[in-house]
mmCIF file of C-alpha atoms in Angstrom:
data_model
loop_
_atom_site.group_PDB
_atom_site.id
_atom_site.type_symbol
_atom_site.label_atom_id
_atom_site.label_comp_id
_atom_site.label_asym_id
_atom_site.label_seq_id
_atom_site.Cartn_x
_atom_site.Cartn_y
_atom_site.Cartn_z
ATOM 1 C CA UNK A 1356 0.000 0.000 0.000
ATOM 2 C CA UNK A 1357 0.951 3.680 -0.128
ATOM 3 C CA UNK A 1358 2.710 5.635 2.539
ATOM 4 C CA UNK A 1359 2.714 9.378 3.050
ATOM 5 C CA UNK A 1360 4.964 11.947 4.608
ATOM 6 C CA UNK A 1361 8.625 11.080 4.643
ATOM 7 C CA UNK A 1362 7.986 7.520 3.498
ATOM 8 C CA UNK A 1363 8.173 6.582 -0.126
ATOM 9 C CA UNK A 1364 5.126 5.230 -1.948
ATOM 10 C CA UNK A 1365 5.497 1.479 -1.737
ATOM 11 C CA UNK A 1366 4.377 -1.171 -4.166
ATOM 12 C CA UNK A 1367 4.247 -4.708 -2.798
ATOM 13 C CA UNK A 1368 4.151 -7.332 -5.516
ATOM 14 C CA UNK A 1369 4.173 -11.098 -5.529
ATOM 15 C CA UNK A 1370 7.147 -12.736 -7.168
ATOM 16 C CA UNK A 1371 6.292 -13.574 -10.763
ATOM 17 C CA UNK A 1372 3.636 -10.902 -11.092
ATOM 18 C CA UNK A 1373 4.046 -7.794 -13.228
ATOM 19 C CA UNK A 1374 4.808 -4.435 -11.607
ATOM 20 C CA UNK A 1375 3.817 -0.993 -12.793
ATOM 21 C CA UNK A 1376 5.507 2.077 -11.347
ATOM 22 C CA UNK A 1377 4.156 5.493 -12.206
ATOM 23 C CA UNK A 1378 5.700 8.909 -12.384
ATOM 24 C CA UNK A 1379 4.246 12.320 -13.152
ATOM 25 C CA UNK A 1380 6.520 15.037 -14.461
ATOM 26 C CA UNK A 1381 5.868 18.735 -14.546
ATOM 27 C CA UNK A 1382 8.124 20.243 -17.207
ATOM 28 C CA UNK A 1383 6.445 20.137 -20.605
ATOM 29 C CA UNK A 1384 9.837 21.023 -22.167
ATOM 30 C CA UNK A 1385 11.378 17.767 -20.941
ATOM 31 C CA UNK A 1386 12.293 15.621 -23.897
ATOM 32 C CA UNK A 1387 14.314 12.792 -22.424
ATOM 33 C CA UNK A 1388 13.321 10.482 -19.600
ATOM 34 C CA UNK A 1389 15.139 7.802 -17.672
ATOM 35 C CA UNK A 1390 14.246 5.217 -15.086
ATOM 36 C CA UNK A 1391 16.807 4.389 -12.419
ATOM 37 C CA UNK A 1392 16.871 1.589 -9.869
ATOM 38 C CA UNK A 1393 18.512 2.125 -6.511
ATOM 39 C CA UNK A 1394 19.220 -0.741 -4.152
ATOM 40 C CA UNK A 1395 19.949 -0.123 -0.520
ATOM 41 C CA UNK A 1396 23.412 1.336 0.026
ATOM 42 C CA UNK A 1397 24.145 1.746 -3.668
ATOM 43 C CA UNK A 1398 24.011 4.505 -6.221
ATOM 44 C CA UNK A 1399 21.218 4.629 -8.814
ATOM 45 C CA UNK A 1400 21.552 2.281 -11.752
ATOM 46 C CA UNK A 1401 20.265 3.088 -15.248
ATOM 47 C CA UNK A 1402 17.392 0.833 -16.358
ATOM 48 C CA UNK A 1403 15.887 2.267 -19.502
ATOM 49 C CA UNK A 1404 15.374 5.587 -21.245
ATOM 50 C CA UNK A 1405 12.952 7.084 -23.725
ATOM 51 C CA UNK A 1406 12.911 10.211 -25.845
ATOM 52 C CA UNK A 1407 9.866 12.380 -26.299
ATOM 53 C CA UNK A 1408 9.379 11.333 -29.917
ATOM 54 C CA UNK A 1409 8.458 7.855 -28.687
ATOM 55 C CA UNK A 1410 5.632 6.626 -26.498
ATOM 56 C CA UNK A 1411 6.928 3.155 -25.726
ATOM 57 C CA UNK A 1412 10.265 1.441 -25.421
ATOM 58 C CA UNK A 1413 11.064 -2.092 -24.367
ATOM 59 C CA UNK A 1414 14.086 -3.572 -22.714
ATOM 60 C CA UNK A 1415 14.777 -6.858 -21.057
ATOM 61 C CA UNK A 1416 11.718 -7.492 -18.838
ATOM 62 C CA UNK A 1417 11.065 -3.768 -18.669
ATOM 63 C CA UNK A 1418 8.888 -1.432 -20.700
ATOM 64 C CA UNK A 1419 8.683 2.330 -20.394
ATOM 65 C CA UNK A 1420 5.564 4.165 -21.497
ATOM 66 C CA UNK A 1421 5.415 7.901 -22.053
ATOM 67 C CA UNK A 1422 2.207 9.919 -22.259
ATOM 68 C CA UNK A 1423 3.192 13.489 -23.078
ATOM 69 C CA UNK A 1424 -0.403 14.689 -23.095
ATOM 70 C CA UNK A 1425 -0.787 14.126 -19.372
ATOM 71 C CA UNK A 1426 2.952 14.267 -18.582
ATOM 72 C CA UNK A 1427 3.040 10.733 -17.273
ATOM 73 C CA UNK A 1428 5.731 8.094 -17.371
ATOM 74 C CA UNK A 1429 5.462 4.478 -16.284
ATOM 75 C CA UNK A 1430 7.790 1.545 -15.881
ATOM 76 C CA UNK A 1431 6.488 -1.969 -16.265
ATOM 77 C CA UNK A 1432 8.506 -4.870 -14.942
ATOM 78 C CA UNK A 1433 7.481 -8.291 -16.193
ATOM 79 C CA UNK A 1434 7.702 -11.387 -14.001
ATOM 80 C CA UNK A 1435 9.025 -9.476 -11.006
ATOM 81 C CA UNK A 1436 11.885 -11.163 -9.176
ATOM 82 C CA UNK A 1437 13.229 -10.693 -5.627
ATOM 83 C CA UNK A 1438 16.224 -8.876 -7.108
ATOM 84 C CA UNK A 1439 13.843 -6.216 -8.396
ATOM 85 C CA UNK A 1440 13.210 -5.029 -4.842
ATOM 86 C CA UNK A 1441 14.570 -1.480 -4.794
ATOM 87 C CA UNK A 1442 13.606 2.162 -5.056
ATOM 88 C CA UNK A 1443 12.804 3.276 -8.583
ATOM 89 C CA UNK A 1444 13.265 6.876 -9.703
ATOM 90 C CA UNK A 1445 12.127 8.565 -12.846
ATOM 91 C CA UNK A 1446 14.235 11.430 -14.132
ATOM 92 C CA UNK A 1447 13.683 14.000 -16.834
ATOM 93 C CA UNK A 1448 15.848 16.402 -18.759
ATOM 94 C CA UNK A 1449 14.958 19.222 -21.059
ATOM 95 C CA UNK A 1450 16.976 19.969 -24.175
ATOM 96 C CA UNK A 1451 19.648 22.528 -23.419
ATOM 97 C CA UNK A 1452 19.590 21.783 -19.722
ATOM 98 C CA UNK A 1453 22.534 20.266 -17.930
ATOM 99 C CA UNK A 1454 20.835 18.357 -15.211
ATOM 100 C CA UNK A 1455 18.509 15.483 -14.609
ATOM 101 C CA UNK A 1456 15.519 16.300 -12.436
ATOM 102 C CA UNK A 1457 14.627 13.282 -10.317
ATOM 103 C CA UNK A 1458 11.269 12.320 -8.892
ATOM 104 C CA UNK A 1459 10.979 11.253 -5.264
ATOM 105 C CA UNK A 1460 11.021 7.536 -5.927
ATOM 106 C CA UNK A 1461 8.834 4.494 -5.471
ATOM 107 C CA UNK A 1462 9.756 1.569 -3.260
ATOM 108 C CA UNK A 1463 9.089 -1.858 -4.778
ATOM 109 C CA UNK A 1464 8.971 -4.816 -2.411
ATOM 110 C CA UNK A 1465 8.833 -8.251 -3.986
ATOM 111 C CA UNK A 1466 7.210 -10.921 -1.859
ATOM 112 C CA UNK A 1467 8.710 -14.364 -2.491
ATOM 113 C CA UNK B 1340 35.984 -2.280 -15.821
ATOM 114 C CA UNK B 1341 36.143 0.227 -12.990
ATOM 115 C CA UNK B 1342 33.064 2.257 -12.265
ATOM 116 C CA UNK B 1343 32.690 5.550 -10.477
ATOM 117 C CA UNK B 1344 34.305 5.440 -7.064
ATOM 118 C CA UNK B 1345 33.778 7.742 -4.121
ATOM 119 C CA UNK B 1346 35.564 8.203 -0.848
ATOM 120 C CA UNK B 1347 35.049 8.029 1.992
ATOM 121 C CA UNK B 1348 32.015 5.768 2.007
ATOM 122 C CA UNK B 1349 30.963 7.157 5.372
ATOM 123 C CA UNK B 1350 31.900 10.373 7.105
ATOM 124 C CA UNK B 1351 30.839 11.531 10.544
ATOM 125 C CA UNK B 1352 31.798 15.069 11.425
ATOM 126 C CA UNK B 1353 31.010 17.625 14.059
ATOM 127 C CA UNK B 1354 28.929 20.645 13.259
ATOM 128 C CA UNK B 1355 31.137 23.500 12.110
ATOM 129 C CA UNK B 1356 33.906 21.347 10.674
ATOM 130 C CA UNK B 1357 34.849 21.274 6.996
ATOM 131 C CA UNK B 1358 34.632 18.073 4.946
ATOM 132 C CA UNK B 1359 35.965 16.985 1.578
ATOM 133 C CA UNK B 1360 34.321 14.294 -0.506
ATOM 134 C CA UNK B 1361 36.110 12.719 -3.425
ATOM 135 C CA UNK B 1362 34.877 11.315 -6.716
ATOM 136 C CA UNK B 1363 36.824 9.341 -9.294
ATOM 137 C CA UNK B 1364 34.766 9.196 -12.488
ATOM 138 C CA UNK B 1365 34.997 6.550 -15.174
ATOM 139 C CA UNK B 1366 38.073 7.112 -17.303
ATOM 140 C CA UNK B 1367 37.233 9.013 -20.465
ATOM 141 C CA UNK B 1368 33.966 10.447 -19.168
ATOM 142 C CA UNK B 1369 33.973 14.176 -19.746
ATOM 143 C CA UNK B 1370 30.856 15.014 -17.735
ATOM 144 C CA UNK B 1371 30.738 14.775 -13.943
ATOM 145 C CA UNK B 1372 27.809 15.502 -11.646
ATOM 146 C CA UNK B 1373 27.293 15.808 -7.915
ATOM 147 C CA UNK B 1374 23.912 15.112 -6.321
ATOM 148 C CA UNK B 1375 22.644 15.037 -2.775
ATOM 149 C CA UNK B 1376 20.115 12.533 -1.517
ATOM 150 C CA UNK B 1377 18.397 13.041 1.802
ATOM 151 C CA UNK B 1378 16.678 10.169 3.602
ATOM 152 C CA UNK B 1379 13.739 8.885 1.601
ATOM 153 C CA UNK B 1380 14.073 11.617 -1.007
ATOM 154 C CA UNK B 1381 15.043 11.855 -4.634
ATOM 155 C CA UNK B 1382 18.306 13.211 -5.886
ATOM 156 C CA UNK B 1383 18.989 16.924 -5.697
ATOM 157 C CA UNK B 1384 21.345 18.292 -8.337
ATOM 158 C CA UNK B 1385 24.321 20.199 -6.956
ATOM 159 C CA UNK B 1386 26.899 20.873 -9.663
ATOM 160 C CA UNK B 1387 27.894 19.763 -13.163
ATOM 161 C CA UNK B 1388 31.307 19.748 -14.842
ATOM 162 C CA UNK B 1389 31.761 19.307 -18.581
ATOM 163 C CA UNK B 1390 35.267 19.158 -19.980
ATOM 164 C CA UNK B 1391 37.083 22.442 -19.540
ATOM 165 C CA UNK B 1392 33.922 24.534 -19.485
ATOM 166 C CA UNK B 1393 32.914 26.561 -16.474
ATOM 167 C CA UNK B 1394 30.884 24.342 -14.146
ATOM 168 C CA UNK B 1395 27.151 24.720 -13.661
ATOM 169 C CA UNK B 1396 26.992 25.542 -9.950
ATOM 170 C CA UNK B 1397 23.354 26.516 -9.900
ATOM 171 C CA UNK B 1398 22.338 23.637 -7.644
ATOM 172 C CA UNK B 1399 24.712 24.387 -4.779
ATOM 173 C CA UNK B 1400 22.526 25.207 -1.749
ATOM 174 C CA UNK B 1401 24.813 27.799 -0.171
ATOM 175 C CA UNK B 1402 28.242 29.368 -0.463
ATOM 176 C CA UNK B 1403 29.494 26.822 2.075
ATOM 177 C CA UNK B 1404 29.476 24.312 -0.766
ATOM 178 C CA UNK B 1405 32.117 24.280 -3.477
ATOM 179 C CA UNK B 1406 33.543 21.753 -5.885
ATOM 180 C CA UNK B 1407 36.448 21.461 -8.194
ATOM 181 C CA UNK B 1408 37.570 19.052 -10.831
ATOM 182 C CA UNK B 1409 41.269 18.735 -11.434
ATOM 183 C CA UNK B 1410 42.678 17.743 -14.793
ATOM 184 C CA UNK B 1411 39.243 16.883 -16.073
ATOM 185 C CA UNK B 1412 39.136 13.797 -13.903
ATOM 186 C CA UNK B 1413 38.930 13.600 -10.110
ATOM 187 C CA UNK B 1414 36.475 15.908 -8.378
ATOM 188 C CA UNK B 1415 36.281 17.104 -4.801
ATOM 189 C CA UNK B 1416 33.154 18.462 -3.155
ATOM 190 C CA UNK B 1417 33.920 20.624 -0.131
ATOM 191 C CA UNK B 1418 31.432 21.624 2.522
ATOM 192 C CA UNK B 1419 32.631 24.293 4.917
ATOM 193 C CA UNK B 1420 31.273 24.861 8.410
ATOM 194 C CA UNK B 1421 28.992 21.844 8.162
ATOM 195 C CA UNK B 1422 25.462 22.021 9.545
ATOM 196 C CA UNK B 1423 23.187 19.194 10.619
ATOM 197 C CA UNK B 1424 20.975 19.746 7.580
ATOM 198 C CA UNK B 1425 23.971 18.847 5.401
ATOM 199 C CA UNK B 1426 23.591 15.236 6.551
ATOM 200 C CA UNK B 1427 22.773 13.202 3.451
ATOM 201 C CA UNK B 1428 24.245 10.819 0.919
ATOM 202 C CA UNK B 1429 26.347 12.656 -1.635
ATOM 203 C CA UNK B 1430 26.378 10.922 -4.996
ATOM 204 C CA UNK B 1431 28.728 11.495 -7.889
ATOM 205 C CA UNK B 1432 27.981 10.446 -11.450
ATOM 206 C CA UNK B 1433 29.808 10.632 -14.747
ATOM 207 C CA UNK B 1434 28.801 10.271 -18.371
ATOM 208 C CA UNK B 1435 30.557 10.104 -21.695
ATOM 209 C CA UNK B 1436 29.476 13.522 -22.803
ATOM 210 C CA UNK B 1437 27.166 16.387 -22.087
ATOM 211 C CA UNK B 1438 23.464 15.810 -21.706
ATOM 212 C CA UNK B 1439 23.976 12.067 -21.818
ATOM 213 C CA UNK B 1440 21.180 10.512 -19.824
ATOM 214 C CA UNK B 1441 23.021 7.355 -18.949
ATOM 215 C CA UNK B 1442 24.901 8.685 -16.003
ATOM 216 C CA UNK B 1443 26.921 6.132 -14.096
ATOM 217 C CA UNK B 1444 26.669 6.652 -10.368
ATOM 218 C CA UNK B 1445 29.134 5.950 -7.631
ATOM 219 C CA UNK B 1446 28.085 4.310 -4.354
ATOM 220 C CA UNK B 1447 27.895 7.644 -2.579
ATOM 221 C CA UNK B 1448 29.351 9.108 0.595
ATOM 222 C CA UNK B 1449 27.063 9.092 3.615
ATOM 223 C CA UNK B 1450 27.712 12.269 5.566
ATOM 224 C CA UNK B 1451 26.480 12.598 9.118
ATOM 225 C CA UNK B 1452 26.894 15.912 10.899
ATOM 226 C CA UNK B 1453 26.520 15.628 14.664
#
């Protein structure tokens, strides 16, 4: 279930099920989006990216969907595994900008 | 191959002391970034170096924070007169070139100011 305040939104998913993590962005000028995975005690790790001229991109067990109309990004993880337990961040960058703007993150907990 | 490394991994310091955090980017990466991550929060951009260009310091929260990058490689983030609100994980990342989304992150330095 979801948590509020200082706690991250948490998605609990059964091993083998599919996971969907959502992210809303605010800058309509953003044209490049990335999903990162961060395990406890480690730095973020690149998962998949998508440019604004696409609405879907697939990787290995992961799919990113981009809806520019409502400024929404999602990450789908197929057949979730215990190793997928982590915090997932979306990040956006606008052309001409130097920095990635990160969302607050979503905690995914995989139940064996 | 070697990834981004950071040192120290943990640093505990007293309020008012200065600290230096080090980042060794991936060899050949021209872009280097520093971020700060507070407990349960996303990453906050601090500063960006690209080649020999002047750094983008617009994310530094106060003039107590400074960073340099020597020889286009190693970077040091310095926090002077540390405050308790500086406690966070400081993450360094590098990428091949400017505006490259695939930034490779180091493990971070956890700073605790007592």
